[in-house]
Short mmCIF file of C-alpha atoms in Angstrom, two decimals:
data_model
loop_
_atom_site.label_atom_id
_atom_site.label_comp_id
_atom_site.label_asym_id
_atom_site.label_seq_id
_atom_site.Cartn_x
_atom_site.Cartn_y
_atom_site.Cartn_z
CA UNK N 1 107.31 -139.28 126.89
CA UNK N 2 106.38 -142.77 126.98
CA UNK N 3 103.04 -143.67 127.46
CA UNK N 4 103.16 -145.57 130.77
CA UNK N 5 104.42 -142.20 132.09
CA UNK N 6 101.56 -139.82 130.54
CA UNK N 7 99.43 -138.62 133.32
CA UNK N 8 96.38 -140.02 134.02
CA UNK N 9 93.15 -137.79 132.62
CA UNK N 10 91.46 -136.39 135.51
CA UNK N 11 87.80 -135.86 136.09
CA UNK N 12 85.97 -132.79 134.31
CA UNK N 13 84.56 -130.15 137.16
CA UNK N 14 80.75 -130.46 138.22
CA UNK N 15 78.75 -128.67 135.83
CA UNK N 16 76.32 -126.28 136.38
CA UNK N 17 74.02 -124.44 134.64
CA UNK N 18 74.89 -120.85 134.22
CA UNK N 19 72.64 -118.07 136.51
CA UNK N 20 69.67 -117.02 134.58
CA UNK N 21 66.79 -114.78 134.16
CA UNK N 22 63.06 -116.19 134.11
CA UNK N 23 60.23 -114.43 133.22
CA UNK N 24 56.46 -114.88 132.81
CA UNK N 25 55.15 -112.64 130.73
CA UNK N 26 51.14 -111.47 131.91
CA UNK N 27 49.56 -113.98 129.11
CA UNK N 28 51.63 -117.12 130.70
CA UNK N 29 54.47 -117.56 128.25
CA UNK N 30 57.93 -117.78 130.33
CA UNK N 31 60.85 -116.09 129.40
CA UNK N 32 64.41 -117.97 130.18
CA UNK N 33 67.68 -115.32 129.10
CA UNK N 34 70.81 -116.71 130.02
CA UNK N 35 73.89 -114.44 129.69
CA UNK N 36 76.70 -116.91 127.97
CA UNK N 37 80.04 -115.42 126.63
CA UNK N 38 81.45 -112.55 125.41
CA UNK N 39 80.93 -112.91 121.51
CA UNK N 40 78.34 -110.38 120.74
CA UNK N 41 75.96 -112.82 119.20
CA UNK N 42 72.71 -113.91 120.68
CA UNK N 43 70.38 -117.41 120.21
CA UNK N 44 66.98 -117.05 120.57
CA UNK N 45 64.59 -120.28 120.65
CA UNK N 46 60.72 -120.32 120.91
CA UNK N 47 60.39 -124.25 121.80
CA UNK N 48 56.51 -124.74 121.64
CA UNK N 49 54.25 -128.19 122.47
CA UNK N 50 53.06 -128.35 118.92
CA UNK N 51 55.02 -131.19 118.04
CA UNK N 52 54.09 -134.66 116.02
CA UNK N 53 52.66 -136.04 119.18
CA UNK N 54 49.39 -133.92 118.85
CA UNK N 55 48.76 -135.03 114.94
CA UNK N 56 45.17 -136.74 114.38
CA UNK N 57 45.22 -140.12 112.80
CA UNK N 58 45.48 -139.36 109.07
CA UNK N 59 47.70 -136.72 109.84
CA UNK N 60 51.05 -137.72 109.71
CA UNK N 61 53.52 -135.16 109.05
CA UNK N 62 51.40 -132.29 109.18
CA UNK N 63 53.44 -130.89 112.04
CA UNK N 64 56.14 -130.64 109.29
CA UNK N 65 54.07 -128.91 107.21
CA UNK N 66 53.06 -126.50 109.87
CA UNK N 67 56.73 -125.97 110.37
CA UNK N 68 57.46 -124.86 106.63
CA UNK N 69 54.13 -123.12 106.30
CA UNK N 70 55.63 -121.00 109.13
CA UNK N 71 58.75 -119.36 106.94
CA UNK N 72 56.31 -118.67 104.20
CA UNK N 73 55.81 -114.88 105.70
CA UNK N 74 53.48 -113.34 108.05
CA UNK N 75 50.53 -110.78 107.45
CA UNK N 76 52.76 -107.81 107.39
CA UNK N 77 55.54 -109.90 105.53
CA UNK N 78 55.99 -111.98 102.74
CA UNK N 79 58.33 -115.20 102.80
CA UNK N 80 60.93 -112.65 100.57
CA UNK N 81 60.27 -109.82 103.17
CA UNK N 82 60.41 -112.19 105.73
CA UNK N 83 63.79 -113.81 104.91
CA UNK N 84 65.18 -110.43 103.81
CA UNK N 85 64.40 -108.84 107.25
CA UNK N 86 66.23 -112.18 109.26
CA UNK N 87 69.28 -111.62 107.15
CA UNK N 88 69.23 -107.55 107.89
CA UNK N 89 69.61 -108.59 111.91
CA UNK N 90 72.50 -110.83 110.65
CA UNK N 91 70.94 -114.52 111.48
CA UNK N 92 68.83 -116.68 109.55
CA UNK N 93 65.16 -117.98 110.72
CA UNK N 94 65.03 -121.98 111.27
CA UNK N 95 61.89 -123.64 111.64
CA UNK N 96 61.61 -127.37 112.78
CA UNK N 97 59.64 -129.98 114.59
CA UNK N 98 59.43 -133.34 116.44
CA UNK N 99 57.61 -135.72 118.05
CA UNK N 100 57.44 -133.05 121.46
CA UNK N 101 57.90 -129.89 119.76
CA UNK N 102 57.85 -127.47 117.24
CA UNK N 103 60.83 -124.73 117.68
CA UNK N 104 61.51 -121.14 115.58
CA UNK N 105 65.33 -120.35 116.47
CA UNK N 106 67.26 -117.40 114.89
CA UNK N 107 71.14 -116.31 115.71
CA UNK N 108 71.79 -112.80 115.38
CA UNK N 109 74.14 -110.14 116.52
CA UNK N 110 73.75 -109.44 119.87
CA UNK N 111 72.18 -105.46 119.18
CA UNK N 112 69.59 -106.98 117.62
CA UNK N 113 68.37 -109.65 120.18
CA UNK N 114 65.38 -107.34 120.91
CA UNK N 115 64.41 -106.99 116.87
CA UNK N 116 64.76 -110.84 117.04
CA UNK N 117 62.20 -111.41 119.54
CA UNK N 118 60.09 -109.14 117.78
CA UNK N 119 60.17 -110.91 114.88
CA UNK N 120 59.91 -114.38 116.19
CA UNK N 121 56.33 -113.06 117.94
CA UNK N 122 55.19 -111.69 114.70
CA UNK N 123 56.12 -115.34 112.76
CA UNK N 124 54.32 -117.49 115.68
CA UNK N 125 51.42 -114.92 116.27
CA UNK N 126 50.72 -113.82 113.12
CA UNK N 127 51.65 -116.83 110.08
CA UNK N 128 50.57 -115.90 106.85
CA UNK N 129 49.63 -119.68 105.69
CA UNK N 130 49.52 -118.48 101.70
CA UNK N 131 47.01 -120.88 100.49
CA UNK N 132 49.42 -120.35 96.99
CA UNK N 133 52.12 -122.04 98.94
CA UNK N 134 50.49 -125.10 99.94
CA UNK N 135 51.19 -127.62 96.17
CA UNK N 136 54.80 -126.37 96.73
CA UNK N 137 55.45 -127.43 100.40
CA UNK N 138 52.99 -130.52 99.87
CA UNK N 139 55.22 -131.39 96.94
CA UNK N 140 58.96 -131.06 98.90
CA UNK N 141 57.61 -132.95 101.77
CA UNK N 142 56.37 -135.46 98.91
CA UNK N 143 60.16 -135.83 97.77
CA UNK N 144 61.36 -135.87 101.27
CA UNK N 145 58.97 -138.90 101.43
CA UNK N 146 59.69 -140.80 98.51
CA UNK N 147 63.71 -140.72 99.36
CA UNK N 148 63.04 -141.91 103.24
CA UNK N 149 60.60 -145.28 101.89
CA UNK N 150 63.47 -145.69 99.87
CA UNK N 151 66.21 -145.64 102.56
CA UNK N 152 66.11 -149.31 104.70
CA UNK N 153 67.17 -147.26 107.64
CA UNK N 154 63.71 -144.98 107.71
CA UNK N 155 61.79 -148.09 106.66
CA UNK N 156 63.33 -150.25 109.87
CA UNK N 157 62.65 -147.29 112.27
CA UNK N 158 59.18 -146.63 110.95
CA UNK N 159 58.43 -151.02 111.58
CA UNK N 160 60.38 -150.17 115.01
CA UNK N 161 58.40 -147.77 116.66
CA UNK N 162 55.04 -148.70 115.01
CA UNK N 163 55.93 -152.30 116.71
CA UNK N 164 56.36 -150.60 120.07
CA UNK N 165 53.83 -147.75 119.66
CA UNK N 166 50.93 -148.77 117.61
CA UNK N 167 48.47 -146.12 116.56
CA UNK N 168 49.95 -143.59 118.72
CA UNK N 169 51.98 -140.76 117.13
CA UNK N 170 55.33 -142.05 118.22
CA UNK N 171 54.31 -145.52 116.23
CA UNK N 172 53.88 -143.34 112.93
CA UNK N 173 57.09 -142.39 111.36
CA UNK N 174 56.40 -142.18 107.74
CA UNK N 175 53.01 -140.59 106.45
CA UNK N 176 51.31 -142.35 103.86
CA UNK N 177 50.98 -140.58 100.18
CA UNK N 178 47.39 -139.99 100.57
CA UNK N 179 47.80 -138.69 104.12
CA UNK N 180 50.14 -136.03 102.42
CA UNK N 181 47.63 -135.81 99.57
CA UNK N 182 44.79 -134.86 102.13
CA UNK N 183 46.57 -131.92 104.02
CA UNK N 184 45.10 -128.78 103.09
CA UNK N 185 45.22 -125.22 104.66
CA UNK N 186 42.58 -126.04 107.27
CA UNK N 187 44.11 -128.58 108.67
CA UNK N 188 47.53 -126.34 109.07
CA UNK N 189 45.39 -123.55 110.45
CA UNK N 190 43.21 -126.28 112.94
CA UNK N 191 46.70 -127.87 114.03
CA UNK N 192 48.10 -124.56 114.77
CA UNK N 193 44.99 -123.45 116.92
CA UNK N 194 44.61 -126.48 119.21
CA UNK N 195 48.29 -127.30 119.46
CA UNK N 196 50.39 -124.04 119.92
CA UNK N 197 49.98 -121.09 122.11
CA UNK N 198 51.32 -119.23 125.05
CA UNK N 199 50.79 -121.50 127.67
CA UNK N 200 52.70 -124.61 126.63
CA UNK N 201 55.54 -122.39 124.96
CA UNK N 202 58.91 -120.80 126.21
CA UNK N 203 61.08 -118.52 124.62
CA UNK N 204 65.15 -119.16 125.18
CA UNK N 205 67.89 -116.49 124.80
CA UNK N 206 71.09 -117.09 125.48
CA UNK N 207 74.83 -115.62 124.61
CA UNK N 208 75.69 -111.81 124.91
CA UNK N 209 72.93 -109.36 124.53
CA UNK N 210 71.14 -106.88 126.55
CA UNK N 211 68.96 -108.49 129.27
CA UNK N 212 66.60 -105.10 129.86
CA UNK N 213 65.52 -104.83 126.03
CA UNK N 214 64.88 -107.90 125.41
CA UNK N 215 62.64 -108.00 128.50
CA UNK N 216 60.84 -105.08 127.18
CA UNK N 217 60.74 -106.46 123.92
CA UNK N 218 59.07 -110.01 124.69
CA UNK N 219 56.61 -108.02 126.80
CA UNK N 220 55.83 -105.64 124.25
CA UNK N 221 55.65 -108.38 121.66
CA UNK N 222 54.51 -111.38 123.21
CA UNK N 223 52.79 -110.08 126.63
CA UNK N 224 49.47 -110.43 125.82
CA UNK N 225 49.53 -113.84 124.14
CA UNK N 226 46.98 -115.07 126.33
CA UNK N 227 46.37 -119.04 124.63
CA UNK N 228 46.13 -121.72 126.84
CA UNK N 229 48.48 -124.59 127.28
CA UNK N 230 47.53 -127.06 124.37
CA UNK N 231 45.27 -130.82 125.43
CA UNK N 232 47.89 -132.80 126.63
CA UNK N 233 48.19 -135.85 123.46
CA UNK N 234 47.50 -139.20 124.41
CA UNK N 235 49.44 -140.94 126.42
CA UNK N 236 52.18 -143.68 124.78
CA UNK N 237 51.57 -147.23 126.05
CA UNK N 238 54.61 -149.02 124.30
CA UNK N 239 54.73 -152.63 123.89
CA UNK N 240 57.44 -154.93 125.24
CA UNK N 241 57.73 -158.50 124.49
CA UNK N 242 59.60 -159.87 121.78
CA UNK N 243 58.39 -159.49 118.38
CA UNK N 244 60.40 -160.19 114.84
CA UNK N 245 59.15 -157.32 111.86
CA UNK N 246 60.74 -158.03 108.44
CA UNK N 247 60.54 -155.77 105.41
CA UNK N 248 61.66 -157.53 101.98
CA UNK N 249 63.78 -155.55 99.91
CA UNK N 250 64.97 -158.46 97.24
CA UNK N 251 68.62 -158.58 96.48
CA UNK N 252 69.67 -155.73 99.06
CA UNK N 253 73.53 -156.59 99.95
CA UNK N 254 72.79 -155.59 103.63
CA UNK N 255 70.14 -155.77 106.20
CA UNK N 256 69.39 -152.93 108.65
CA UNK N 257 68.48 -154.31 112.56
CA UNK N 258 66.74 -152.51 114.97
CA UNK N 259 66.36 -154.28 118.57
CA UNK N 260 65.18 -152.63 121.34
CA UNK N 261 62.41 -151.88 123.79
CA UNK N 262 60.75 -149.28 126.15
CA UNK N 263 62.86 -148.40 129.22
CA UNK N 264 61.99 -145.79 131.80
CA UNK N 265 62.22 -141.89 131.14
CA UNK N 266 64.85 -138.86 132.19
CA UNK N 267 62.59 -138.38 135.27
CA UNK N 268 63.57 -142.09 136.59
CA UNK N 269 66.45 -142.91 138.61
CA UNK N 270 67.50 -145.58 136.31
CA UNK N 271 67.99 -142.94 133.76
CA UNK N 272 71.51 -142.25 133.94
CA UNK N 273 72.75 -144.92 134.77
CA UNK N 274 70.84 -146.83 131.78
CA UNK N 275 72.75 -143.42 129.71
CA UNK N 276 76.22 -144.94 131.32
CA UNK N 277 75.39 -148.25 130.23
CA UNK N 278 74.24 -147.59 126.76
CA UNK N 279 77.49 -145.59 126.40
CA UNK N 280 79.55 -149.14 127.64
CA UNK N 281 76.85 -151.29 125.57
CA UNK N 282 76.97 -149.59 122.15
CA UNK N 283 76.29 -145.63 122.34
CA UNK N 284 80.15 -144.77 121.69
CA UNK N 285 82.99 -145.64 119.20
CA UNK N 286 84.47 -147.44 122.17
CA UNK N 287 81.55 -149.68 123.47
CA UNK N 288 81.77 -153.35 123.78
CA UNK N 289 78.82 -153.86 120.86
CA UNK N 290 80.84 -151.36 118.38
CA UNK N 291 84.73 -153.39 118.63
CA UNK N 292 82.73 -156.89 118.57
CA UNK N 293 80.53 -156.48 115.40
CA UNK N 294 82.91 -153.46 113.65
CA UNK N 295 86.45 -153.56 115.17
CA UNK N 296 87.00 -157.78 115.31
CA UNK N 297 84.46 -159.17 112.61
CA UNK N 298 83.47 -156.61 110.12
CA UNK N 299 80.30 -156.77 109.92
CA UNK N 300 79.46 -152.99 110.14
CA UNK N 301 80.62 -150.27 109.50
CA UNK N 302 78.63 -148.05 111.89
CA UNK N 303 76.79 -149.64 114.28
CA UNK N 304 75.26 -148.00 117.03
CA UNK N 305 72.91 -147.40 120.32
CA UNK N 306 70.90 -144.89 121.84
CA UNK N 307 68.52 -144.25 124.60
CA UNK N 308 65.69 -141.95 123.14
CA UNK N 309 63.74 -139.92 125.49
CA UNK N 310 59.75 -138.97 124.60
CA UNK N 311 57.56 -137.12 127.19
CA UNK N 312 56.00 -139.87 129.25
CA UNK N 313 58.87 -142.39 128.74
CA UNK N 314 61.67 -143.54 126.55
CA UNK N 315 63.36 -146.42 124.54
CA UNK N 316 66.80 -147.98 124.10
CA UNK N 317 67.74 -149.61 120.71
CA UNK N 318 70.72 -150.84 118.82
CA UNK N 319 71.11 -150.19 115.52
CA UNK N 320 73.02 -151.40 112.31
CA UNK N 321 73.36 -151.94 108.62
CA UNK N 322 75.16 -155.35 108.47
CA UNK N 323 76.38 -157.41 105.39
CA UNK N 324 73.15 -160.30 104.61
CA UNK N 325 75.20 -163.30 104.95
CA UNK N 326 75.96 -162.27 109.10
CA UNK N 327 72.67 -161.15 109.88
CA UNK N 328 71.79 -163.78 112.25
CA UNK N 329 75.23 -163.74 113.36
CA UNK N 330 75.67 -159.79 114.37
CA UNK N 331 72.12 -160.37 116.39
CA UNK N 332 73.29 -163.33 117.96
CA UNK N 333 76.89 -160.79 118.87
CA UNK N 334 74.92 -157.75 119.78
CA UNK N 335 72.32 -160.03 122.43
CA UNK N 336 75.40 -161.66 123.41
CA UNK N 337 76.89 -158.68 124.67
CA UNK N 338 73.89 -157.26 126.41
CA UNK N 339 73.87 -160.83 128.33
CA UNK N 340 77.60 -160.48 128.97
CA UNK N 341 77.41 -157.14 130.73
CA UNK N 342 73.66 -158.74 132.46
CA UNK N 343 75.52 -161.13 133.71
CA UNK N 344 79.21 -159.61 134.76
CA UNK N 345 80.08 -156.02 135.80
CA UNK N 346 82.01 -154.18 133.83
CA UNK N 347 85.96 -154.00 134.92
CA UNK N 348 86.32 -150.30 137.14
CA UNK N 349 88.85 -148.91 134.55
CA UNK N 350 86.30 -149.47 131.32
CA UNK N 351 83.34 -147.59 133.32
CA UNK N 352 85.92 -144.82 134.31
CA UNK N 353 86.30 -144.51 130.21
CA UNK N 354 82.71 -144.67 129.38
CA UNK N 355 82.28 -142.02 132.35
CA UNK N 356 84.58 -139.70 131.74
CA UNK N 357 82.58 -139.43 127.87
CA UNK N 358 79.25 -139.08 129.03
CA UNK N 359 80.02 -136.62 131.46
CA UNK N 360 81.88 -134.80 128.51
CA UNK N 361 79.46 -134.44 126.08
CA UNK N 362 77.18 -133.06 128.40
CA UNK N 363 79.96 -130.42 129.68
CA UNK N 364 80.48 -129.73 125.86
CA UNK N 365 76.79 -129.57 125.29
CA UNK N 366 76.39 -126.77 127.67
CA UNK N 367 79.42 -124.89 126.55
CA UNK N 368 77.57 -123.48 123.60
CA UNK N 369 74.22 -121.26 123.81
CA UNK N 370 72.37 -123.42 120.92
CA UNK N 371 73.70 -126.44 122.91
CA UNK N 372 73.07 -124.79 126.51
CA UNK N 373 69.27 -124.14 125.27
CA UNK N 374 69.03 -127.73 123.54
CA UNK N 375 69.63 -128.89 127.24
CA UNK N 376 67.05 -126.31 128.94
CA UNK N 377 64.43 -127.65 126.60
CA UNK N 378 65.24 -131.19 127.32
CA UNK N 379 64.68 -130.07 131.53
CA UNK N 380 61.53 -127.95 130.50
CA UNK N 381 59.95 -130.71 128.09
CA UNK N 382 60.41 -133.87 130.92
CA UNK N 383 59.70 -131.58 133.99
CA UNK N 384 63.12 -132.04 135.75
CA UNK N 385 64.13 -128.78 137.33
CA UNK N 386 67.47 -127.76 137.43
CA UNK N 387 68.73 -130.01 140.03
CA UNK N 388 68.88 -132.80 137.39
CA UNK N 389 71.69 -130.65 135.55
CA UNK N 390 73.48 -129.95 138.20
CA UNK N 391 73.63 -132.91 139.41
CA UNK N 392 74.42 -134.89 136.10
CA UNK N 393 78.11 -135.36 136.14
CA UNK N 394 78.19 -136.01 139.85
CA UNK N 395 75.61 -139.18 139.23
CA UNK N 396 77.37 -140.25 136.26
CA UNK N 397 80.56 -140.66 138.22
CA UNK N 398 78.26 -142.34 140.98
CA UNK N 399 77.34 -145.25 138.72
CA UNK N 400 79.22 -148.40 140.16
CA UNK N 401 80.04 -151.25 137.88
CA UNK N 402 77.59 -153.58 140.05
CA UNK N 403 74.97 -150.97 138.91
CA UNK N 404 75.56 -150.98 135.65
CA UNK N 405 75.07 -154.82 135.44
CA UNK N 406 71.68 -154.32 137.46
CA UNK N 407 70.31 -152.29 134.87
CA UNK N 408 71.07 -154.22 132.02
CA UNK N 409 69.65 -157.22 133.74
CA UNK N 410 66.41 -155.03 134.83
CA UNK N 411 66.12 -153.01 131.87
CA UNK N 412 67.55 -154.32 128.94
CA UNK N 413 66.04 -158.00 128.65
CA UNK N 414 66.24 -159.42 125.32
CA UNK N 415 63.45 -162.13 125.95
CA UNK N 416 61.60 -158.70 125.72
CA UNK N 417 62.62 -156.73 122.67
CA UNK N 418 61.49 -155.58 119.45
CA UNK N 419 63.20 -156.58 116.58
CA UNK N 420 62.73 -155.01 113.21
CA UNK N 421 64.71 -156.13 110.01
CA UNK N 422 64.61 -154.94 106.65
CA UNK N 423 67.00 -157.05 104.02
CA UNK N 424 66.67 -159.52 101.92
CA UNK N 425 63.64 -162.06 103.19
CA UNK N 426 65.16 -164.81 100.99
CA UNK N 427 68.71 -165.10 102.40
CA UNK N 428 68.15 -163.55 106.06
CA UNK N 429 64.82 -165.72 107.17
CA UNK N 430 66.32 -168.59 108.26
CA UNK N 431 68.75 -166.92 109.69
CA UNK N 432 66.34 -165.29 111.58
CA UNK N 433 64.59 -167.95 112.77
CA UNK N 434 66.33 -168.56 116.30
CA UNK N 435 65.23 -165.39 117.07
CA UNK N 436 61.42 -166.06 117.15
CA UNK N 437 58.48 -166.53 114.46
CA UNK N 438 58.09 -163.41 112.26
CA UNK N 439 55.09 -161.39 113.66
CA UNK N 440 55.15 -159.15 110.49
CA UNK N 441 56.24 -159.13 107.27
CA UNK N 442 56.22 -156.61 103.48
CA UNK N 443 56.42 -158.58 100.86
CA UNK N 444 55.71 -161.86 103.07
CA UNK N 445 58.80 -163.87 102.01
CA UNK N 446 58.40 -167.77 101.45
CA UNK N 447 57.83 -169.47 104.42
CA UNK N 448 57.59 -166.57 106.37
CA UNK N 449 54.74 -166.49 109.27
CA UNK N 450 51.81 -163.64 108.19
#
């Protein structure tokens, strides 16, 4: 068959989310169980609000901590007991956090669903917090931090958001060694108590498992968990405006660029539409930003873009590990494309291909119960309802090209973005200079403004 004659891909089906089950349980924590499949294996999330965003200044990372401190037993278990019991239900215990949230998720065979919400009450209700443990997780998160200040990408990111956020948790990616230093039991034990409980928690289930006994078993288990919801953290206030941040790293062969700025959250109408342009702009192998700087020149290998959604708001930025010599150059390609698609709507056959990907990663999202509870947590955390879901793929195929050059105009203004660089101060600073006086500097590199 030649290819002129293939048939044209159609449209994927509206999506939808699946019928569900929701719960409060009499001390305010809310139940979600969505039957999913038939392979007899059951996810279970407990997404709470104890995420990065309530961490003190000075207390950078602890939220991590919390998270580890959490798989270190319980008071009927130890961390060998505890483990030992996941892996007798057939699933394994995983323990992470954010900048929203802190989660406990375990996949299990679907008989013991019930035994699995069990045990995630006992971990979240009851931690151990072995005081023994504490030189051991201060010490991994100490390695974790020594490789990320070594790792330009972590370093950009951490001058990116502190540029846009300041002293507010989003602004503080990296801890500092003496904020690690400082963490201590009390402060894991004070965190847990004013950020987690009942009422700003919600346990997930979804896959094949029996709906009754695991109702019985969150209200046996996790019924009278009577907390209240934890303070709401302070509000972000990011900064737009543009701004140049340059981190020295002497003889590095490539510099990493971040450029971006705040643009308006899930709960806006712009949202998807700013999603549909991203994906055009530089959030897919096939955007306009990826064949310019990768595909035709060669500057990258991997560049790429994403709109990133925090409670209250959100940001888009571009991102990219370029060879020195073309550092000026790739920023110069990558705002040149923004002001091409500001300035010229896309052709209708481009956005049809940029559609037809957003709208299927979110239908693949959804197919899977880790991925279908990934997407209730998203609703949950940026009150949306389930409208938004539904309704996804329809307003993705909605977006027009003369919309989609709106929002780049509205939203995505370069005149107004951050910029943070880390490379080699020496070789990239005049190269930089087109772009606006440096605001901030490490390592302040001749000539460079303080």
């Amino acid at each position: 068959m030649s290819r002129s004659s293939r048939p044209a891909a159609g449209r994927p089906p509206a999506w939808r989310l699946p019928p569900r089950e929701e719960i409060r349980l009499a001390g305010g924590l809310l139940v979600t169980l969505v039957p999913l499949g038939a392979v007899p294996k059951a996810t279970l999330r407990l997404v709470t609000g104890a995420g990065a965003a309530h961490e003190a200044e000075g207390e950078t990372w602890l939220s991590r901590l919390v998270a580890r401190y959490l798989k270190e037993g319980t008071a009927a278990r130890d961390a060998a007991a505890l483990a030992e019991h996941v892996a007798g239900l057939g699933g394994e215990l995983d323990v992470d956090s954010d900048d929203d949230s802190l989660w406990l998720e375990v996949r299990v065979l679907a008989e013991f669903a019930p035994a699995a919400v069990e045990l995630l009450a006992e971990v979240v209700r009851e931690p151990a917090l072995p005081e023994g443990a504490l030189p051991r997780l201060r010490a991994d998160l100490d390695r974790q931090l020594a490789l990320a200040r070594s790792e330009p990408g972590w370093l950009t990111l951490e001058r990116f958001r502190g540029a846009l956020y300041g002293a507010h948790p989003y602004g503080r990616v990296l801890a500092d060694p003496s904020e690690l230093d400082a963490l201590s039991l009390a402060s894991a034990r004070a965190f847990l108590g004013r950020a987690l409980g009942a009422g700003g928690s919600r346990l997930y289930v979804a896959g094949s498992f029996d709906a009754g006994a695991v109702s019985r078993a969150a209200s046996r288990a996790l019924g009278d968990w009577e907390s209240p919801p934890p303070a709401e953290p302070p509000a972000p206030q990011p900064a737009a405006g543009r701004a140049l941040h340059l981190g020295d790293r002497p003889g590095a062969p490539q510099s990493t660029i971040h450029l971006g700025l705040p643009v308006p959250g899930p709960s806006h109408p712009d949202f998807v539409p700013l999603m549909v342009a991203d994906a055009l702009l530089g959030g897919s192998f096939m955007s306009r930003i990826t064949t310019n700087i990768r595909e035709r020149k060669g500057y990258t290998y991997s560049p790429r873009s994403s709109v990133a959604a925090l409670r209250g708001g959100a940001y888009w930025v571009e991102t990219a590990d370029v060879t020195t010599s073309v550092t000026g150059a790739s920023l110069r390609e990558i705002v040149g494309e923004i002001g091409r698609l500001a300035s010229e709507p896309p052709p209708a056959d481009e956005l049809e291909g940029i559609q037809n990907y957003v709208a299927g990663v979110q239908l693949m999202r959804g197919a899977t119960a880790p991925g279908l509870l990934g997407v209730l947590a998203f609703l949950d955390l940026h009150d949306l309802g389930e409208e938004w879901a539904a309704s996804f793929v329809e307003r993705v195929y909605a977006v027009t090209p003369g919309e989609v050059q709106r929002v780049v105009s509205e939203r995505l203004r370069p005149e107004e973005m951050t910029i943070a660089v880390t490379g080699d101060a020496q070789e990239i600073s005049e190269q930089l200079a087109p772009f606006g006086p440096v605001s901030s500097t490490e390592g302040e590199p001749p000539g460079s403004a303080g």
